[in-house]
Amino acid sequence: MSNPQFWAVIPAAGIGSRMASDRPKQYLPLNNKTVIEHSVEKLLANPLIVGVYVAIAEHDCFWAELEISKHPKVHRVDGGKERADSVFNALQAMAADQSANIQPSDWLLVHDAARPCLRPESVQTLLESLADDPVGGILANPVSDTIKRVLADNHIQKTVDRSELWQAQTPQMFRFELLRKSLQDALAEGAAITDEASAIEWAGQLARVVAGPSDNIKITRPEDLALAQFILSRQAAI
């Protein structure tokens, strides 16, 4: 596994229905850019990442209008119905691209299009922490809130021990061929794959967690935009 390269995929084929907007959440304005521009730029800022592949819906009419779509390190690929489909489509396109010359032991970082507050130092910490790992891992942070298990009728069943619980973030970083094969097999079996780590888990591999800051939020609801704007303003002031 000598001198592996680092690649990135951003699945961005979703419609973000919970935002109640006229466009997918990744294209909403945030501090004079769109959400996805922030997310892509945070990856491009690390010189070790040699290419970013963005998985876009077939009839997307917004991506091509963004200046970031023309960046020489940024490549568009076809997205899929679900996140796992988009990531797998991207990996298949990358493997077929002979000019990229991607090796099985290369690293693949998957980052949410709707996580624009990723800190550059978090990316570097992830790369350095997992550099010698045969599998890979994810950015995450320990759960600090009290967690309740709730029944279908909204009554609390019990309080869950949070001592072993972590909240998954992105990027999630795994060896290229291991992730591609894990996704391929899991999707063929109809497994429920909610993130890349769950595909790795399904394949019987152990992924690591790398502690990241809690401000690496994912924009899901309208109120998250104001919080992201505040976080980005604070980061810019440091």
mmCIF file of C-alpha atoms in Angstrom:
data_model
loop_
_atom_site.group_PDB
_atom_site.id
_atom_site.type_symbol
_atom_site.label_atom_id
_atom_site.label_comp_id
_atom_site.label_asym_id
_atom_site.label_seq_id
_atom_site.Cartn_x
_atom_site.Cartn_y
_atom_site.Cartn_z
ATOM 1 C CA MET A 1 0.000 0.000 0.000
ATOM 2 C CA SER A 2 2.775 2.441 -0.901
ATOM 3 C CA ASN A 3 1.892 6.052 -1.695
ATOM 4 C CA PRO A 4 -1.887 5.734 -2.093
ATOM 5 C CA GLN A 5 -3.686 8.714 -3.576
ATOM 6 C CA PHE A 6 -6.692 10.457 -2.055
ATOM 7 C CA TRP A 7 -9.923 10.893 -4.007
ATOM 8 C CA ALA A 8 -13.310 12.275 -2.981
ATOM 9 C CA VAL A 9 -16.944 11.701 -3.883
ATOM 10 C CA ILE A 10 -19.846 13.983 -3.040
ATOM 11 C CA PRO A 11 -23.279 12.394 -3.525
ATOM 12 C CA ALA A 12 -25.537 15.269 -4.566
ATOM 13 C CA ALA A 13 -28.500 13.727 -6.377
ATOM 14 C CA GLY A 14 -31.001 14.222 -3.534
ATOM 15 C CA ILE A 15 -33.919 16.643 -3.591
ATOM 16 C CA GLY A 16 -33.942 17.691 0.091
ATOM 17 C CA SER A 17 -37.721 17.581 0.503
ATOM 18 C CA ARG A 18 -37.633 18.639 4.168
ATOM 19 C CA MET A 19 -36.304 22.070 3.196
ATOM 20 C CA ALA A 20 -39.591 23.042 1.494
ATOM 21 C CA SER A 21 -37.648 24.934 -1.160
ATOM 22 C CA ASP A 22 -37.852 25.381 -4.920
ATOM 23 C CA ARG A 23 -34.467 23.668 -5.323
ATOM 24 C CA PRO A 24 -32.445 20.895 -3.693
ATOM 25 C CA LYS A 25 -30.838 22.004 -0.425
ATOM 26 C CA GLN A 26 -27.314 21.729 -1.837
ATOM 27 C CA TYR A 27 -28.115 24.677 -4.132
ATOM 28 C CA LEU A 28 -29.513 27.005 -1.488
ATOM 29 C CA PRO A 29 -27.561 30.244 -0.946
ATOM 30 C CA LEU A 30 -25.195 30.401 2.012
ATOM 31 C CA ASN A 31 -22.759 33.286 2.596
ATOM 32 C CA ASN A 32 -22.665 34.360 -1.071
ATOM 33 C CA LYS A 33 -22.232 30.796 -2.379
ATOM 34 C CA THR A 34 -24.370 27.711 -2.610
ATOM 35 C CA VAL A 35 -24.175 25.044 0.072
ATOM 36 C CA ILE A 36 -22.479 22.558 -2.246
ATOM 37 C CA GLU A 37 -19.819 25.060 -3.313
ATOM 38 C CA HIS A 38 -18.706 25.350 0.298
ATOM 39 C CA SER A 39 -18.629 21.566 0.647
ATOM 40 C CA VAL A 40 -16.615 20.984 -2.528
ATOM 41 C CA GLU A 41 -14.179 23.789 -1.750
ATOM 42 C CA LYS A 42 -13.434 22.343 1.698
ATOM 43 C CA LEU A 43 -12.160 19.181 -0.010
ATOM 44 C CA LEU A 44 -10.292 20.984 -2.768
ATOM 45 C CA ALA A 45 -8.472 23.002 -0.114
ATOM 46 C CA ASN A 46 -6.467 19.916 0.833
ATOM 47 C CA PRO A 47 -3.667 19.459 -1.732
ATOM 48 C CA LEU A 48 -3.521 15.703 -1.134
ATOM 49 C CA ILE A 49 -6.970 15.224 -2.682
ATOM 50 C CA VAL A 50 -6.323 14.781 -6.392
ATOM 51 C CA GLY A 51 -9.908 14.675 -7.653
ATOM 52 C CA VAL A 52 -13.489 15.295 -6.510
ATOM 53 C CA TYR A 53 -16.325 13.429 -8.217
ATOM 54 C CA VAL A 54 -19.794 14.895 -7.723
ATOM 55 C CA ALA A 55 -22.763 12.579 -8.302
ATOM 56 C CA ILE A 56 -25.557 14.671 -9.811
ATOM 57 C CA ALA A 57 -29.158 13.760 -10.678
ATOM 58 C CA GLU A 58 -29.813 13.190 -14.385
ATOM 59 C CA HIS A 59 -32.109 16.201 -14.833
ATOM 60 C CA ASP A 60 -30.264 18.557 -12.493
ATOM 61 C CA CYS A 61 -30.315 22.074 -13.969
ATOM 62 C CA PHE A 62 -28.296 23.860 -11.275
ATOM 63 C CA TRP A 63 -24.867 22.210 -11.118
ATOM 64 C CA ALA A 64 -23.627 23.277 -14.548
ATOM 65 C CA GLU A 65 -24.325 26.930 -13.682
ATOM 66 C CA LEU A 66 -21.827 26.900 -10.803
ATOM 67 C CA GLU A 67 -18.251 28.011 -11.386
ATOM 68 C CA ILE A 68 -16.988 25.155 -9.208
ATOM 69 C CA SER A 69 -18.320 22.660 -11.761
ATOM 70 C CA LYS A 70 -15.585 23.817 -14.164
ATOM 71 C CA HIS A 71 -12.694 23.297 -11.744
ATOM 72 C CA PRO A 72 -10.076 20.973 -13.303
ATOM 73 C CA LYS A 73 -10.138 18.652 -10.273
ATOM 74 C CA VAL A 74 -13.950 18.404 -10.204
ATOM 75 C CA HIS A 75 -15.801 15.795 -12.269
ATOM 76 C CA ARG A 76 -19.514 15.188 -12.721
ATOM 77 C CA VAL A 77 -20.902 11.647 -12.636
ATOM 78 C CA ASP A 78 -24.465 10.338 -12.727
ATOM 79 C CA GLY A 79 -26.141 9.971 -9.357
ATOM 80 C CA GLY A 80 -28.614 7.302 -8.316
ATOM 81 C CA LYS A 81 -31.899 6.901 -6.484
ATOM 82 C CA GLU A 82 -30.329 6.628 -3.029
ATOM 83 C CA ARG A 83 -27.075 7.846 -1.515
ATOM 84 C CA ALA A 84 -25.456 4.400 -1.760
ATOM 85 C CA ASP A 85 -26.405 4.190 -5.448
ATOM 86 C CA SER A 86 -24.821 7.580 -6.140
ATOM 87 C CA VAL A 87 -21.600 6.684 -4.376
ATOM 88 C CA PHE A 88 -21.395 3.301 -6.106
ATOM 89 C CA ASN A 89 -22.067 4.908 -9.513
ATOM 90 C CA ALA A 90 -19.239 7.339 -8.855
ATOM 91 C CA LEU A 91 -16.834 4.574 -7.869
ATOM 92 C CA GLN A 92 -17.702 2.596 -10.989
ATOM 93 C CA ALA A 93 -17.109 5.639 -13.187
ATOM 94 C CA MET A 94 -13.806 6.318 -11.447
ATOM 95 C CA ALA A 95 -12.635 2.729 -11.839
ATOM 96 C CA ALA A 96 -13.442 2.887 -15.557
ATOM 97 C CA ASP A 97 -11.521 6.152 -16.030
ATOM 98 C CA GLN A 98 -8.128 4.957 -17.243
ATOM 99 C CA SER A 99 -6.685 8.468 -17.058
ATOM 100 C CA ALA A 100 -7.229 8.499 -13.290
ATOM 101 C CA ASN A 101 -5.326 5.231 -12.815
ATOM 102 C CA ILE A 102 -6.998 4.598 -9.463
ATOM 103 C CA GLN A 103 -5.430 1.773 -7.451
ATOM 104 C CA PRO A 104 -7.301 -0.620 -5.109
ATOM 105 C CA SER A 105 -5.474 0.730 -2.058
ATOM 106 C CA ASP A 106 -6.155 4.393 -2.878
ATOM 107 C CA TRP A 107 -8.271 6.296 -0.393
ATOM 108 C CA LEU A 108 -11.827 7.399 -1.144
ATOM 109 C CA LEU A 109 -13.400 10.161 0.948
ATOM 110 C CA VAL A 110 -17.180 10.531 0.768
ATOM 111 C CA HIS A 111 -18.551 13.851 1.970
ATOM 112 C CA ASP A 112 -22.138 15.077 2.244
ATOM 113 C CA ALA A 113 -23.044 17.876 -0.138
ATOM 114 C CA ALA A 114 -24.982 19.443 2.744
ATOM 115 C CA ARG A 115 -22.053 19.658 5.201
ATOM 116 C CA PRO A 116 -20.572 23.040 4.254
ATOM 117 C CA CYS A 117 -18.955 23.727 7.652
ATOM 118 C CA LEU A 118 -16.261 21.049 7.426
ATOM 119 C CA ARG A 119 -13.013 22.370 8.849
ATOM 120 C CA PRO A 120 -9.807 21.958 6.803
ATOM 121 C CA GLU A 121 -8.012 20.672 9.896
ATOM 122 C CA SER A 122 -10.647 17.929 10.262
ATOM 123 C CA VAL A 123 -9.864 16.677 6.756
ATOM 124 C CA GLN A 124 -6.146 16.648 7.511
ATOM 125 C CA THR A 125 -6.689 14.867 10.837
ATOM 126 C CA LEU A 126 -8.756 12.187 9.099
ATOM 127 C CA LEU A 127 -6.071 11.647 6.433
ATOM 128 C CA GLU A 128 -3.274 11.431 8.978
ATOM 129 C CA SER A 129 -5.135 9.295 11.532
ATOM 130 C CA LEU A 130 -6.105 6.609 9.015
ATOM 131 C CA ALA A 131 -3.028 6.697 6.780
ATOM 132 C CA ASP A 132 -1.827 3.226 7.779
ATOM 133 C CA ASP A 133 -5.213 1.620 8.427
ATOM 134 C CA PRO A 134 -6.131 -1.288 6.122
ATOM 135 C CA VAL A 135 -9.840 -0.371 6.140
ATOM 136 C CA GLY A 136 -10.519 3.264 7.021
ATOM 137 C CA GLY A 137 -12.975 5.176 9.151
ATOM 138 C CA ILE A 138 -15.148 8.217 9.614
ATOM 139 C CA LEU A 139 -15.302 11.591 11.286
ATOM 140 C CA ALA A 140 -17.646 11.378 14.264
ATOM 141 C CA ASN A 141 -18.247 12.877 17.654
ATOM 142 C CA PRO A 142 -19.421 11.303 20.911
ATOM 143 C CA VAL A 143 -23.120 11.683 21.728
ATOM 144 C CA SER A 144 -23.518 14.197 24.555
ATOM 145 C CA ASP A 145 -27.310 14.377 24.866
ATOM 146 C CA THR A 146 -29.409 11.941 26.860
ATOM 147 C CA ILE A 147 -30.818 9.412 24.398
ATOM 148 C CA LYS A 148 -34.306 7.915 24.747
ATOM 149 C CA ARG A 149 -35.724 4.834 23.069
ATOM 150 C CA VAL A 150 -39.301 5.755 22.090
ATOM 151 C CA LEU A 151 -42.232 3.476 21.249
ATOM 152 C CA ALA A 152 -44.524 3.915 18.256
ATOM 153 C CA ASP A 153 -47.049 5.807 20.399
ATOM 154 C CA ASN A 154 -44.373 8.340 21.462
ATOM 155 C CA HIS A 155 -44.013 6.970 24.979
ATOM 156 C CA ILE A 156 -40.452 6.593 26.283
ATOM 157 C CA GLN A 157 -39.434 2.963 26.703
ATOM 158 C CA LYS A 158 -35.996 3.517 28.243
ATOM 159 C CA THR A 159 -32.933 5.720 28.462
ATOM 160 C CA VAL A 160 -30.130 4.418 26.258
ATOM 161 C CA ASP A 161 -26.576 4.165 27.551
ATOM 162 C CA ARG A 162 -24.707 6.751 25.498
ATOM 163 C CA SER A 163 -21.182 5.778 26.610
ATOM 164 C CA GLU A 164 -20.567 3.820 23.393
ATOM 165 C CA LEU A 165 -22.590 6.025 21.030
ATOM 166 C CA TRP A 166 -21.042 8.332 18.439
ATOM 167 C CA GLN A 167 -22.751 10.577 15.902
ATOM 168 C CA ALA A 168 -21.482 9.826 12.409
ATOM 169 C CA GLN A 169 -20.284 12.697 10.235
ATOM 170 C CA THR A 170 -18.489 12.962 6.923
ATOM 171 C CA PRO A 171 -16.028 12.664 5.295
ATOM 172 C CA GLN A 172 -15.998 8.885 5.583
ATOM 173 C CA MET A 173 -12.733 7.491 4.233
ATOM 174 C CA PHE A 174 -12.086 3.930 3.062
ATOM 175 C CA ARG A 175 -9.798 2.024 0.719
ATOM 176 C CA PHE A 176 -11.187 2.411 -2.789
ATOM 177 C CA GLU A 177 -11.649 -1.223 -3.805
ATOM 178 C CA LEU A 178 -12.867 -2.324 -0.377
ATOM 179 C CA LEU A 179 -15.617 0.300 -0.424
ATOM 180 C CA ARG A 180 -16.552 -0.381 -4.046
ATOM 181 C CA LYS A 181 -16.888 -4.136 -3.453
ATOM 182 C CA SER A 182 -18.719 -3.652 -0.160
ATOM 183 C CA LEU A 183 -21.273 -1.341 -1.781
ATOM 184 C CA GLN A 184 -21.656 -3.625 -4.785
ATOM 185 C CA ASP A 185 -22.376 -6.684 -2.661
ATOM 186 C CA ALA A 186 -24.613 -4.876 -0.182
ATOM 187 C CA LEU A 187 -26.726 -3.287 -2.916
ATOM 188 C CA ALA A 188 -27.040 -6.636 -4.707
ATOM 189 C CA GLU A 189 -28.395 -8.156 -1.486
ATOM 190 C CA GLY A 190 -30.821 -5.284 -0.886
ATOM 191 C CA ALA A 191 -29.134 -4.342 2.392
ATOM 192 C CA ALA A 192 -30.087 -1.070 4.074
ATOM 193 C CA ILE A 193 -27.023 1.124 3.532
ATOM 194 C CA THR A 194 -27.337 4.566 5.097
ATOM 195 C CA ASP A 195 -23.675 5.586 4.834
ATOM 196 C CA GLU A 196 -20.369 4.160 3.656
ATOM 197 C CA ALA A 197 -19.464 2.840 7.103
ATOM 198 C CA SER A 198 -22.643 0.743 7.142
ATOM 199 C CA ALA A 199 -21.537 -0.923 3.889
ATOM 200 C CA ILE A 200 -18.145 -1.653 5.436
ATOM 201 C CA GLU A 201 -19.858 -3.040 8.551
ATOM 202 C CA TRP A 202 -22.138 -5.172 6.368
ATOM 203 C CA ALA A 203 -19.021 -6.636 4.732
ATOM 204 C CA GLY A 204 -17.710 -7.672 8.152
ATOM 205 C CA GLN A 205 -14.946 -5.064 8.341
ATOM 206 C CA LEU A 206 -14.132 -2.783 11.272
ATOM 207 C CA ALA A 207 -14.141 0.948 10.625
ATOM 208 C CA ARG A 208 -12.546 3.432 13.004
ATOM 209 C CA VAL A 209 -13.910 6.704 14.325
ATOM 210 C CA VAL A 210 -11.849 9.867 14.287
ATOM 211 C CA ALA A 211 -13.127 12.589 16.612
ATOM 212 C CA GLY A 212 -14.360 15.682 14.835
ATOM 213 C CA PRO A 213 -15.938 18.951 16.024
ATOM 214 C CA SER A 214 -19.672 19.181 16.567
ATOM 215 C CA ASP A 215 -19.990 22.193 14.237
ATOM 216 C CA ASN A 216 -19.585 19.955 11.158
ATOM 217 C CA ILE A 217 -23.373 20.066 10.825
ATOM 218 C CA LYS A 218 -25.547 18.644 8.080
ATOM 219 C CA ILE A 219 -28.158 20.984 6.659
ATOM 220 C CA THR A 220 -31.481 19.167 6.816
ATOM 221 C CA ARG A 221 -34.106 21.724 7.861
ATOM 222 C CA PRO A 222 -34.569 25.436 7.081
ATOM 223 C CA GLU A 223 -33.293 26.562 10.498
ATOM 224 C CA ASP A 224 -29.978 24.777 9.830
ATOM 225 C CA LEU A 225 -29.050 27.410 7.230
ATOM 226 C CA ALA A 226 -28.899 30.179 9.827
ATOM 227 C CA LEU A 227 -26.729 28.007 12.071
ATOM 228 C CA ALA A 228 -24.407 27.161 9.172
ATOM 229 C CA GLN A 229 -24.117 30.843 8.316
ATOM 230 C CA PHE A 230 -23.091 31.596 11.908
ATOM 231 C CA ILE A 231 -20.550 28.749 11.974
ATOM 232 C CA LEU A 232 -18.953 29.787 8.684
ATOM 233 C CA SER A 233 -18.728 33.399 9.841
ATOM 234 C CA ARG A 234 -17.006 32.274 13.043
ATOM 235 C CA GLN A 235 -14.580 30.080 11.096
ATOM 236 C CA ALA A 236 -13.719 32.948 8.750
ATOM 237 C CA ALA A 237 -12.958 35.192 11.695
ATOM 238 C CA ILE A 238 -10.427 32.809 13.236
#
